[in-house]
Coordinates of C-alpha atoms in Angstrom, one line a residue:
Chain K
X680 CA -29.1 3.1 51.8
X681 CA -25.8 4.2 51.2
X682 CA -24.4 0.4 51.6
X683 CA -27.1 -0.5 49.1
X684 CA -26.2 1.9 46.6
X685 CA -22.4 1.3 46.8
X686 CA -23.2 -2.5 46.4
X687 CA -25.5 -1.8 43.4
X688 CA -22.4 -0.1 41.9
X689 CA -19.9 -2.7 42.7
X690 CA -22.1 -5.1 40.9
X691 CA -22.7 -3.0 38.0
X692 CA -18.9 -2.4 37.6
X693 CA -18.3 -6.2 38.2
X694 CA -20.9 -6.9 35.7
X695 CA -19.3 -4.2 33.1
X696 CA -16.0 -5.6 33.9
X697 CA -17.4 -9.3 32.8
X698 CA -18.9 -8.0 30.0
X699 CA -15.5 -6.3 28.9
X700 CA -13.8 -9.6 28.8
X701 CA -16.1 -10.4 25.9
X702 CA -13.8 -8.3 23.8
X703 CA -11.1 -10.6 23.9
X704 CA -13.4 -13.5 22.3
X705 CA -14.1 -10.8 19.2
X706 CA -10.5 -10.8 18.7
X707 CA -9.3 -14.2 19.3
X708 CA -9.8 -15.6 16.0
X709 CA -7.5 -12.8 14.7
X710 CA -5.2 -12.7 17.3
X711 CA -4.4 -16.6 17.2
X712 CA -3.7 -16.0 13.5
X713 CA -1.3 -13.5 14.2
X714 CA 0.3 -15.4 16.7
X715 CA 0.7 -18.5 14.7
X716 CA 1.4 -17.0 11.2
X717 CA 3.6 -14.2 12.5
X718 CA 4.7 -13.6 16.1
X719 CA 5.9 -17.5 16.7
X720 CA 7.7 -17.8 13.4
X721 CA 9.2 -14.5 13.9
X722 CA 10.7 -15.6 17.3
X723 CA 12.0 -18.6 15.4
X724 CA 13.6 -16.4 12.9
X725 CA 15.2 -14.5 15.7
X726 CA 16.5 -17.6 17.4
X727 CA 17.8 -18.7 13.7
X728 CA 19.8 -15.3 13.3
X729 CA 22.1 -16.6 16.5
X730 CA 22.6 -19.8 15.2
X731 CA 24.6 -21.5 12.5
X732 CA 22.9 -22.8 9.8
X733 CA 24.9 -26.1 9.6
X734 CA 25.6 -27.2 12.9
X735 CA 22.6 -25.2 14.5
X736 CA 25.0 -24.2 17.3
X737 CA 24.7 -20.9 18.8
X738 CA 26.7 -18.3 16.8
X739 CA 26.5 -15.3 18.6
X740 CA 26.7 -12.2 16.5
X741 CA 28.3 -13.9 13.5
X742 CA 25.4 -13.8 11.1
X743 CA 24.9 -9.9 11.9
X744 CA 28.7 -9.5 11.2
X745 CA 28.2 -11.3 8.1
X746 CA 25.6 -9.1 6.9
X747 CA 26.9 -5.7 7.9
X748 CA 30.1 -6.7 6.1
X749 CA 28.2 -7.8 3.0
X750 CA 28.7 -5.1 0.2
X751 CA 25.1 -6.1 -1.3
X752 CA 23.1 -5.3 2.1
X753 CA 25.3 -2.1 2.7
X754 CA 24.3 -1.0 -0.8
X755 CA 20.7 -2.0 -0.3
X756 CA 20.3 -0.4 3.2
X757 CA 22.2 3.0 1.7
X758 CA 19.5 3.1 -1.2
X759 CA 16.6 2.4 1.1
X760 CA 17.5 5.1 3.6
X761 CA 18.3 7.4 0.7
X762 CA 14.9 6.8 -1.1
X763 CA 13.1 7.3 2.2
X764 CA 15.0 10.5 3.0
X765 CA 14.5 12.1 -0.5
X766 CA 10.9 10.6 -1.1
X767 CA 9.0 11.1 2.2
X768 CA 9.6 15.2 2.3
X769 CA 9.1 15.3 -1.4
X770 CA 5.6 13.6 -1.1
X771 CA 4.5 15.4 2.0
X772 CA 5.1 18.7 1.0
X773 CA 4.1 18.1 -2.7
X774 CA 0.7 16.7 -1.6
X775 CA 0.3 19.3 1.0
X776 CA 0.7 22.2 -1.7
X777 CA -1.6 20.2 -3.8
X778 CA -4.4 19.6 -1.0
X779 CA -4.1 23.4 0.2
X780 CA -4.8 24.4 -3.6
X781 CA -7.3 21.9 -4.3
X782 CA -9.6 22.9 -1.1
X783 CA -10.0 26.1 -2.7
X784 CA -11.2 24.6 -5.8
X785 CA -14.8 24.6 -5.3
X786 CA -16.3 23.7 -8.4
X787 CA -13.5 21.1 -9.8
X788 CA -12.3 20.0 -6.6
X789 CA -13.5 16.7 -6.1
X790 CA -13.1 15.9 -9.5
X791 CA -9.5 16.6 -9.5
X792 CA -9.2 14.8 -6.3
X793 CA -10.3 11.6 -7.9
X794 CA -8.2 11.9 -10.6
X795 CA -5.2 12.2 -8.4
X796 CA -6.5 8.6 -6.6
X797 CA -6.3 7.2 -9.8
X798 CA -2.7 5.9 -9.9
X799 CA -3.7 3.9 -6.9
X800 CA -5.9 1.8 -8.8
X801 CA -3.6 1.6 -11.7
X802 CA -2.2 -2.1 -11.3
X803 CA 1.8 -1.9 -11.3
X804 CA 1.7 -4.5 -13.9
X805 CA -0.2 -2.0 -16.6
X806 CA 2.0 0.8 -15.7
X807 CA 5.2 -1.4 -16.6
X808 CA 4.6 -1.2 -20.3
X809 CA 4.6 2.8 -20.4
X810 CA 7.3 3.1 -18.0
X811 CA 9.4 0.9 -20.1
X812 CA 8.6 3.0 -23.2
X813 CA 8.8 6.4 -21.6
X814 CA 12.4 5.8 -19.9
X815 CA 14.2 3.6 -22.7
X816 CA 17.1 5.2 -24.4
X817 CA 15.3 5.2 -27.7
X818 CA 11.8 6.3 -25.2
X819 CA 9.4 9.0 -25.2
X820 CA 10.9 11.1 -22.5
X821 CA 14.2 11.1 -24.4
X822 CA 12.1 12.1 -27.4
X823 CA 10.8 15.2 -25.7
X824 CA 14.1 16.5 -24.2
X825 CA 15.8 16.1 -27.6
X826 CA 13.3 19.1 -28.6
X827 CA 15.3 21.0 -26.4
X828 CA 18.4 19.8 -27.4
X829 CA 19.5 17.2 -24.6
X830 CA 21.4 14.3 -25.0
X831 CA 19.4 11.1 -24.8
X832 CA 19.7 9.1 -21.5
X833 CA 19.3 5.6 -20.7
X834 CA 17.0 6.3 -17.7
X835 CA 16.5 2.4 -16.2
X836 CA 20.6 2.0 -16.5
X837 CA 22.2 4.8 -15.0
X838 CA 22.0 6.7 -12.0
X839 CA 19.0 8.5 -13.4
X840 CA 16.9 5.2 -12.4
X841 CA 16.9 6.7 -8.9
X842 CA 15.0 9.5 -10.2
X843 CA 12.6 7.0 -12.1
X844 CA 11.6 5.5 -8.9
X845 CA 11.3 8.6 -7.1
X846 CA 8.7 9.9 -9.8
X847 CA 6.9 6.5 -9.6
X848 CA 6.4 6.6 -5.8
X849 CA 5.2 10.3 -5.8
X850 CA 2.8 9.6 -8.8
X851 CA 1.4 6.5 -6.9
X852 CA 1.0 8.2 -3.8
X853 CA 0.2 11.7 -4.4
X854 CA -3.5 11.2 -4.3
X855 CA -3.5 9.3 -1.3
X856 CA -1.6 11.8 1.0
X857 CA -4.0 14.7 -0.6
X858 CA -6.9 12.8 0.8
X859 CA -4.8 12.4 4.1
X860 CA -4.3 16.3 4.2
X861 CA -7.7 17.3 3.3
X862 CA -9.0 15.5 6.0
X863 CA -6.7 17.4 8.3
X864 CA -7.5 20.7 6.3
X865 CA -11.2 20.4 7.0
X866 CA -10.6 20.1 10.8
X867 CA -9.4 23.4 10.9
X868 CA -12.0 25.7 12.0
X869 CA -12.8 28.9 9.1
X870 CA -13.5 31.0 12.1
X871 CA -9.5 31.1 13.2
X872 CA -8.9 32.5 9.5
X873 CA -11.6 35.0 9.6
X874 CA -10.0 36.3 12.7
X875 CA -6.7 36.4 11.3
X876 CA -7.8 38.2 8.4
X877 CA -9.6 40.8 10.1
X878 CA -6.2 41.5 11.9
X879 CA -4.6 42.1 8.7
X880 CA -2.9 38.6 8.1
X881 CA -2.0 37.5 4.7
X882 CA -2.6 34.1 2.9
X883 CA 1.0 33.2 3.3
X884 CA 1.1 34.3 7.1
X885 CA -2.4 32.4 7.4
X886 CA -0.6 29.2 6.0
X887 CA 2.6 29.4 8.2
X888 CA 1.0 30.4 11.3
X889 CA -2.6 28.5 11.3
X890 CA -2.6 25.8 8.5
X891 CA 1.0 24.8 9.8
X892 CA 0.6 24.5 13.3
X893 CA -3.1 22.9 12.8
X894 CA -1.9 20.1 10.9
X895 CA 1.2 18.9 13.1
X896 CA -1.3 16.6 14.7
X897 CA -2.0 14.9 11.0
X898 CA 1.6 14.8 10.1
X899 CA 2.7 11.8 12.3
X900 CA 0.2 9.4 10.6
X901 CA 0.6 11.1 7.1
X902 CA 4.2 10.2 7.2
X903 CA 3.8 6.7 8.8
X904 CA 1.7 5.8 6.2
X905 CA 3.6 7.4 3.2
X906 CA 6.6 5.1 5.0
X907 CA 4.5 2.3 4.8
X908 CA 3.7 2.8 1.2
X909 CA 7.1 3.2 0.1
X910 CA 8.3 -0.3 0.7
X911 CA 6.0 -1.0 -2.4
X912 CA 8.1 0.9 -5.0
X913 CA 10.1 -2.4 -5.2
X914 CA 7.0 -3.7 -7.2
X915 CA 7.9 -1.1 -10.1
X916 CA 11.6 -1.3 -9.5
X917 CA 11.0 -5.2 -10.2
X918 CA 8.6 -5.3 -12.7
X919 CA 10.9 -2.5 -14.8
X920 CA 14.4 -3.8 -14.2
X921 CA 14.2 -7.5 -13.0
X922 CA 16.2 -8.9 -10.3
X923 CA 19.3 -7.5 -10.9
X924 CA 18.4 -3.5 -11.4
X925 CA 20.9 -0.7 -11.8
X926 CA 22.8 -0.4 -8.5
X927 CA 21.1 2.7 -7.5
X928 CA 17.8 1.1 -7.2
X929 CA 18.9 -2.1 -5.8
X930 CA 16.4 -2.2 -2.7
X931 CA 16.0 -4.3 0.2
X932 CA 13.6 -6.8 -1.3
X933 CA 16.2 -7.4 -4.1
X934 CA 18.7 -8.7 -1.6
X935 CA 16.2 -10.9 0.0
X936 CA 14.9 -12.3 -3.2
X937 CA 18.5 -13.1 -3.9
X938 CA 19.4 -14.7 -0.5
X939 CA 16.1 -16.3 -0.8
X940 CA 17.4 -18.3 -4.2
X941 CA 20.4 -19.2 -2.4
X942 CA 18.6 -20.2 0.5
X943 CA 20.7 -18.3 3.0
X944 CA 19.0 -18.4 5.9
X945 CA 21.4 -17.0 8.1
X946 CA 21.6 -14.0 6.5
X947 CA 17.9 -13.8 5.9
X948 CA 17.1 -14.0 9.5
X949 CA 19.6 -11.6 10.7
X950 CA 18.4 -9.3 8.0
X951 CA 15.0 -9.6 8.8
X952 CA 15.6 -9.0 12.5
X953 CA 17.6 -5.6 11.5
X954 CA 15.0 -4.6 9.3
X955 CA 12.2 -4.9 12.1
X956 CA 13.9 -3.6 14.7
X957 CA 14.7 -0.2 12.5
X958 CA 11.3 -0.1 11.4
X959 CA 9.9 -0.8 15.0
X960 CA 12.3 2.2 16.4
X961 CA 11.2 4.5 13.8
X962 CA 7.6 4.0 14.5
X963 CA 7.9 4.3 18.3
X964 CA 10.1 7.5 17.9
X965 CA 7.7 9.0 15.8
X966 CA 4.9 8.2 17.9
X967 CA 6.6 9.6 20.7
X968 CA 7.4 13.1 19.1
X969 CA 3.9 13.1 17.9
X970 CA 2.5 12.4 21.6
X971 CA 4.6 15.3 22.6
X972 CA 2.7 17.8 20.5
Chain E
X467 CA -5.1 35.3 -13.4
X468 CA -2.9 33.9 -10.5
X469 CA -6.0 31.6 -9.8
X470 CA -6.3 30.6 -13.0
X471 CA -2.9 29.7 -13.4
X472 CA -2.9 27.5 -10.4
X473 CA -6.0 25.8 -11.5
X474 CA -4.2 25.2 -14.8
X475 CA -1.2 23.5 -12.8
X476 CA -3.5 21.3 -10.5
X477 CA -5.4 20.1 -14.0
X478 CA -2.1 19.2 -15.5
X479 CA -1.2 17.3 -12.5
X480 CA -4.5 15.0 -12.9
X481 CA -3.6 14.5 -16.7
X482 CA -0.3 13.0 -15.7
X483 CA -1.9 11.2 -13.1
X484 CA -4.6 9.7 -15.5
X485 CA -2.4 9.5 -18.7
X486 CA -1.2 5.7 -18.2
X487 CA -5.0 5.1 -18.7
X488 CA -5.4 6.6 -22.1
X489 CA -1.9 5.6 -23.1
X490 CA -2.9 1.9 -22.7
X491 CA -6.5 2.5 -24.4
X492 CA -4.8 3.8 -27.2
X493 CA -2.1 1.3 -27.7
X494 CA -4.7 -1.7 -27.4
X495 CA -6.3 -0.3 -30.6
X496 CA -3.5 -0.3 -32.7
X497 CA -2.6 -2.6 -35.6
X498 CA 0.4 -4.7 -35.2
X499 CA 2.1 -2.6 -38.0
X500 CA 1.5 0.8 -36.2
X501 CA 2.8 -0.7 -33.0
X502 CA 6.0 -2.0 -34.7
X503 CA 6.5 1.4 -36.4
X504 CA 6.0 3.1 -33.2
X505 CA 8.0 1.1 -31.0
X506 CA 10.7 0.6 -33.4
X507 CA 13.2 2.8 -31.4
X508 CA 13.0 0.8 -28.5
X509 CA 12.5 -2.8 -30.0
X510 CA 14.9 -2.7 -32.9
X511 CA 17.2 0.4 -31.6
X512 CA 16.1 1.9 -35.2
X513 CA 17.2 5.2 -34.1
X514 CA 15.1 8.0 -33.2
X515 CA 12.2 8.0 -30.4
X516 CA 9.3 6.2 -29.5
X517 CA 6.5 8.7 -30.9
X518 CA 2.7 8.3 -29.4
X519 CA -0.6 9.8 -30.7
X520 CA -3.7 10.4 -28.4
X521 CA -5.5 8.1 -31.3
X522 CA -4.6 5.2 -33.0
X523 CA -4.4 5.7 -37.2
X524 CA -6.6 2.6 -37.9
X525 CA -8.0 1.4 -34.7
X526 CA -9.0 -2.3 -34.5
X527 CA -9.8 -5.2 -32.0
X528 CA -7.4 -7.5 -33.5
X529 CA -5.3 -7.4 -30.4
X530 CA -8.3 -8.1 -28.0
X531 CA -9.3 -11.0 -30.1
X532 CA -5.7 -12.3 -30.7
X533 CA -5.8 -12.2 -26.6
X534 CA -9.1 -14.1 -26.3
X535 CA -8.1 -17.0 -29.0
X536 CA -4.4 -17.3 -28.7
X537 CA -3.5 -16.7 -25.3
X538 CA -5.3 -19.4 -22.8
X539 CA -2.6 -18.8 -20.1
X540 CA -3.8 -15.3 -19.8
X541 CA -7.3 -16.7 -18.6
X542 CA -5.6 -19.0 -16.2
X543 CA -3.6 -16.1 -14.4
X544 CA -7.0 -13.9 -14.6
X545 CA -8.8 -16.5 -12.8
X546 CA -5.8 -17.0 -10.6
X547 CA -6.0 -13.3 -9.6
X548 CA -9.6 -13.4 -9.0
X549 CA -9.2 -16.5 -6.8
X550 CA -6.5 -15.2 -4.4
X551 CA -8.0 -11.8 -4.3
X552 CA -11.5 -12.9 -3.3
X553 CA -10.2 -15.8 -1.0
X554 CA -8.1 -13.0 1.0
X555 CA -10.9 -10.6 1.1
X556 CA -13.5 -13.0 2.4
X557 CA -10.9 -14.3 4.9
X558 CA -10.0 -10.7 6.0
X559 CA -14.0 -10.0 6.4
X560 CA -14.4 -13.2 8.5
X561 CA -11.4 -12.4 10.8
X562 CA -10.7 -8.8 10.6
X563 CA -14.1 -7.4 11.4
X564 CA -14.7 -9.2 14.8
X565 CA -11.3 -8.5 15.6
X566 CA -11.8 -4.4 14.8
X567 CA -15.2 -4.6 17.0
X568 CA -13.5 -6.1 19.9
X569 CA -10.7 -4.0 20.0
X570 CA -12.5 -0.8 19.4
X571 CA -15.7 -1.2 21.6
X572 CA -14.5 -3.1 24.8
X573 CA -12.0 -2.3 27.5
X574 CA -10.4 -5.4 28.1
X575 CA -6.8 -5.7 29.9
X576 CA -3.9 -5.1 27.4
X577 CA -6.1 -3.6 24.6
X578 CA -3.8 -0.7 24.1
X579 CA -0.6 -2.8 23.5
X580 CA -2.6 -5.0 21.4
X581 CA -3.7 -2.4 19.1
X582 CA 0.0 -0.8 19.1
X583 CA 0.9 -4.4 18.2
X584 CA -1.4 -4.8 15.2
X585 CA -0.2 -1.3 13.8
X586 CA 3.5 -2.1 14.2
X587 CA 2.8 -5.6 12.5
X588 CA 1.0 -3.4 9.5
X589 CA 4.0 -1.7 9.0
X590 CA 6.6 -4.6 8.5
X591 CA 7.3 -4.8 4.7
X592 CA 7.7 -8.2 3.3
X593 CA 11.2 -8.7 3.6
X594 CA 10.9 -8.8 7.2
X595 CA 8.1 -11.6 7.2
X596 CA 9.5 -13.5 4.1
X597 CA 11.5 -15.9 6.2
X598 CA 9.1 -16.4 8.6
X599 CA 6.1 -17.1 6.2
X600 CA 8.2 -19.5 4.4
X601 CA 9.0 -21.4 7.5
X602 CA 5.2 -21.6 8.3
X603 CA 4.1 -22.4 4.7
X604 CA 7.0 -25.1 4.6
X605 CA 5.8 -26.8 7.7
X606 CA 1.9 -26.5 6.9
X607 CA 2.9 -28.2 3.4
X608 CA 1.4 -25.1 1.8
X609 CA 4.2 -24.2 -0.6
X610 CA 3.4 -23.6 -4.1
X611 CA -0.4 -23.5 -3.4
X612 CA -3.3 -20.9 -3.6
X613 CA -3.8 -21.4 0.4
X614 CA -0.3 -20.4 1.1
X615 CA -0.6 -16.9 -0.5
X616 CA -4.2 -16.4 1.1
X617 CA -3.9 -17.5 4.4
X618 CA -0.9 -15.5 5.6
X619 CA -2.8 -12.4 4.1
X620 CA -6.0 -13.1 6.1
X621 CA -4.3 -12.3 9.2
X622 CA -2.8 -9.0 7.7
X623 CA -3.4 -6.3 10.5
X624 CA -4.1 -3.4 7.8
X625 CA -8.0 -4.0 7.6
X626 CA -8.4 -4.3 11.1
X627 CA -6.8 -0.8 11.6
X628 CA -9.0 0.7 9.1
X629 CA -12.3 -0.7 10.5
X630 CA -11.1 0.1 14.0
X631 CA -11.3 3.9 13.0
X632 CA -14.9 3.5 12.0
X633 CA -16.2 1.2 14.9
X634 CA -14.6 3.7 17.2
X635 CA -16.7 6.6 15.7
X636 CA -19.9 4.9 16.6
X637 CA -21.6 6.9 19.7
X638 CA -21.5 5.1 22.9
X639 CA -25.1 6.4 23.6
X640 CA -26.7 4.0 20.8
X641 CA -24.9 0.9 22.0
X642 CA -25.8 1.8 25.7
X643 CA -29.5 2.0 25.0
X644 CA -29.7 -1.4 23.0
X645 CA -27.7 -3.1 25.9
X646 CA -30.4 -1.4 28.3
X647 CA -33.2 -3.2 26.2
X648 CA -31.4 -6.5 27.0
X649 CA -29.3 -7.0 23.7
X650 CA -26.1 -9.3 24.1
X651 CA -23.1 -8.5 22.7
X652 CA -23.6 -10.6 19.6
X653 CA -26.8 -9.0 19.2
X654 CA -25.1 -5.4 19.6
X655 CA -22.3 -6.2 17.1
X656 CA -24.7 -7.7 14.2
X657 CA -27.6 -5.4 14.5
X658 CA -25.8 -2.2 15.5
X659 CA -22.2 -2.6 14.7
X660 CA -22.1 -4.0 11.4
X661 CA -24.8 -1.8 9.9
X662 CA -23.1 1.2 11.2
X663 CA -19.7 0.3 10.4
X664 CA -20.4 -0.8 7.1
X665 CA -18.6 2.2 5.5
X666 CA -15.7 1.0 7.3
X667 CA -15.8 -2.1 6.2
X668 CA -16.1 -1.4 2.5
X669 CA -13.2 1.3 2.7
X670 CA -11.2 -1.8 4.1
X671 CA -12.1 -4.0 1.3
X672 CA -11.5 -1.4 -1.6
X673 CA -8.0 -0.3 -0.2
X674 CA -7.6 -4.2 0.2
X675 CA -8.8 -5.2 -3.5
X676 CA -6.1 -2.7 -4.9
X677 CA -3.6 -4.2 -2.7
X678 CA -4.1 -7.6 -3.5
X679 CA -5.1 -7.1 -7.2
X680 CA -1.5 -5.9 -7.5
X681 CA 0.1 -8.8 -5.5
X682 CA 3.8 -9.3 -6.5
X683 CA 6.2 -10.1 -4.0
X684 CA 4.3 -13.4 -2.3
X685 CA 3.5 -15.2 -5.4
X686 CA 6.9 -14.5 -6.9
X687 CA 8.3 -16.0 -3.9
X688 CA 5.9 -18.9 -2.8
X689 CA 4.7 -20.2 -6.3
X690 CA 7.2 -22.0 -8.5
X691 CA 4.3 -23.3 -10.6
X692 CA 3.8 -20.8 -13.2
X693 CA -0.1 -21.9 -14.0
X694 CA -0.8 -20.8 -10.4
X695 CA 0.6 -17.1 -10.9
X696 CA -1.7 -14.2 -10.8
X697 CA -2.1 -11.6 -13.6
X698 CA 0.6 -9.2 -12.1
X699 CA 3.3 -11.6 -13.1
X700 CA 2.0 -12.4 -16.7
X701 CA 2.7 -9.3 -18.0
X702 CA 6.4 -8.9 -17.7
X703 CA 6.5 -12.3 -19.1
X704 CA 5.0 -11.1 -22.4
X705 CA 8.0 -8.6 -23.3
X706 CA 7.5 -5.7 -26.0
X707 CA 7.9 -8.1 -29.1
X708 CA 4.4 -9.0 -28.5
X709 CA 3.0 -5.4 -28.0
X710 CA -0.1 -5.8 -28.9
X711 CA -0.8 -8.7 -26.2
X712 CA 0.9 -6.7 -23.7
X713 CA -1.4 -3.7 -24.3
X714 CA -4.3 -5.6 -24.2
X715 CA -3.5 -7.7 -21.3
X716 CA -2.7 -4.6 -19.5
X717 CA -6.1 -3.0 -20.4
X718 CA -8.1 -6.3 -19.0
X719 CA -5.7 -6.2 -15.9
X720 CA -7.0 -2.6 -15.2
X721 CA -10.6 -2.8 -15.9
X722 CA -11.4 -4.5 -12.5
X723 CA -9.4 -2.4 -10.6
X724 CA -10.6 1.1 -11.9
X725 CA -14.1 -0.5 -12.1
X726 CA -13.6 -1.1 -8.1
X727 CA -12.1 2.3 -8.0
X728 CA -15.1 4.3 -9.5
X729 CA -17.7 2.3 -7.9
X730 CA -16.0 2.5 -4.2
X731 CA -14.5 5.8 -4.6
X732 CA -16.5 7.8 -1.5
X733 CA -15.5 4.8 0.5
X734 CA -11.9 4.6 -0.8
X735 CA -11.5 8.3 0.4
X736 CA -13.2 8.0 3.5
X737 CA -10.8 4.7 4.7
X738 CA -8.0 6.9 3.8
X739 CA -9.2 9.8 5.5
X740 CA -10.2 7.7 8.6
X741 CA -6.6 6.8 9.5
X742 CA -5.4 10.7 9.1
X743 CA -7.7 11.3 12.5
X744 CA -6.1 11.6 15.8
X745 CA -7.8 9.4 18.4

């Protein structure tokens, strides 16, 4: 009896294992494309990053040394890091505050939420016109500021351009992050708050001791998605300021576009590898920190 | 009192978010004289500042007519945008839906590392893929053509990630019972996976419509022939001298996106929220 049952168990297990392989068939078309269009060409880029363009000979780290002594690369890398470090915490905190406040608005809540998402739908190209009129020397923003006696600023052609870009990013992504935080907030059981209130905890105390710790698991995903979206500000920067914007908003993508125009395959390949490595490390690092939670 | 103040703050924030739409609609209805006068400080540097109103002085359809009659290149680009977006979305459906299903519902070897790989690829910005895309497109002779923009985008792993989350949420019991009734894997996928995961599929479509309607980097790099350009590259070419045309074409670019946004809003929210859930 026992032998039959065991044999039967083995059969269903083997049967199951056979079925599980079918999953790969579903994935295969996509995987083939990913390998052919992304992975293999990227391996080629890695190979190129270690070779000389003209002779095709192995060049060691020469291409990497070239980009790391290239002032445009350092400028773009610095700006990108600065942008990430300034924007992401600002966006995360701002959207969390908005989400917490929004959650209490029973009547207008869902209407306001959709309004916050609207910038996601507005094509960058359509915003450009407003941005140009808003931030020009004789633009609307300076007009408003002049009421308060401030001197006009040429927003796009001074260090303020960085601020404009930060504003664009937050404007565009606030709604997206609010939705993400709301999803996290809705997972916190109301009973915990009630228990805390019975014990005499105030609103701020509830926020710090209940809301924040319970939202930590969402933080990883929200941070990663915000990071992903931060690469897209190049679109605004490019459309408003063109190929050669003010140096404070000269991003990686501007640099790559210029390299592409010059057909500097050596710099592009080394640059792509460095970029990919940094992003890979960041994602894995965040993931590990997250799994420890 | 404090609550009223906070609500006011939230409403103000919403107004800032939506203002560009109102701004464009107003500007598109202004006649050329009014636009010229209002934009003077920026265009001619005539001193003072651009002043704006909530409503045009003499609303007119003149700009719309002008766009309709005098700018044939606009229609070409509009059509290009439609072709590119539709091509990408159709391809992503065809390739991405089964992939998400396979990753979400089967336990084959290397499933987990594969999924991690997909997430990592989804994070890579265009600058990382620029050269490798160029090499592939060059080898396939697809540079300067629409398929050259569509094909790499079809294998984007972002839609797989979104749909994966939804397929993962289908209760195992439903699938088990169908299998006991003798349904094959394809049957289960078609008759259970697709209907129950439809929300995820629509979410991915809405999110990606907004993304590809906005496509800038790829066409800018890979399309030299301006007649192939999408709308997103038309507007910066117009310039403020033709402000009327610029406003109207901004509005026309905006309309499909807002339309999709309003129709698919619930799915959009679900799609965004799905990625926040910890597995």
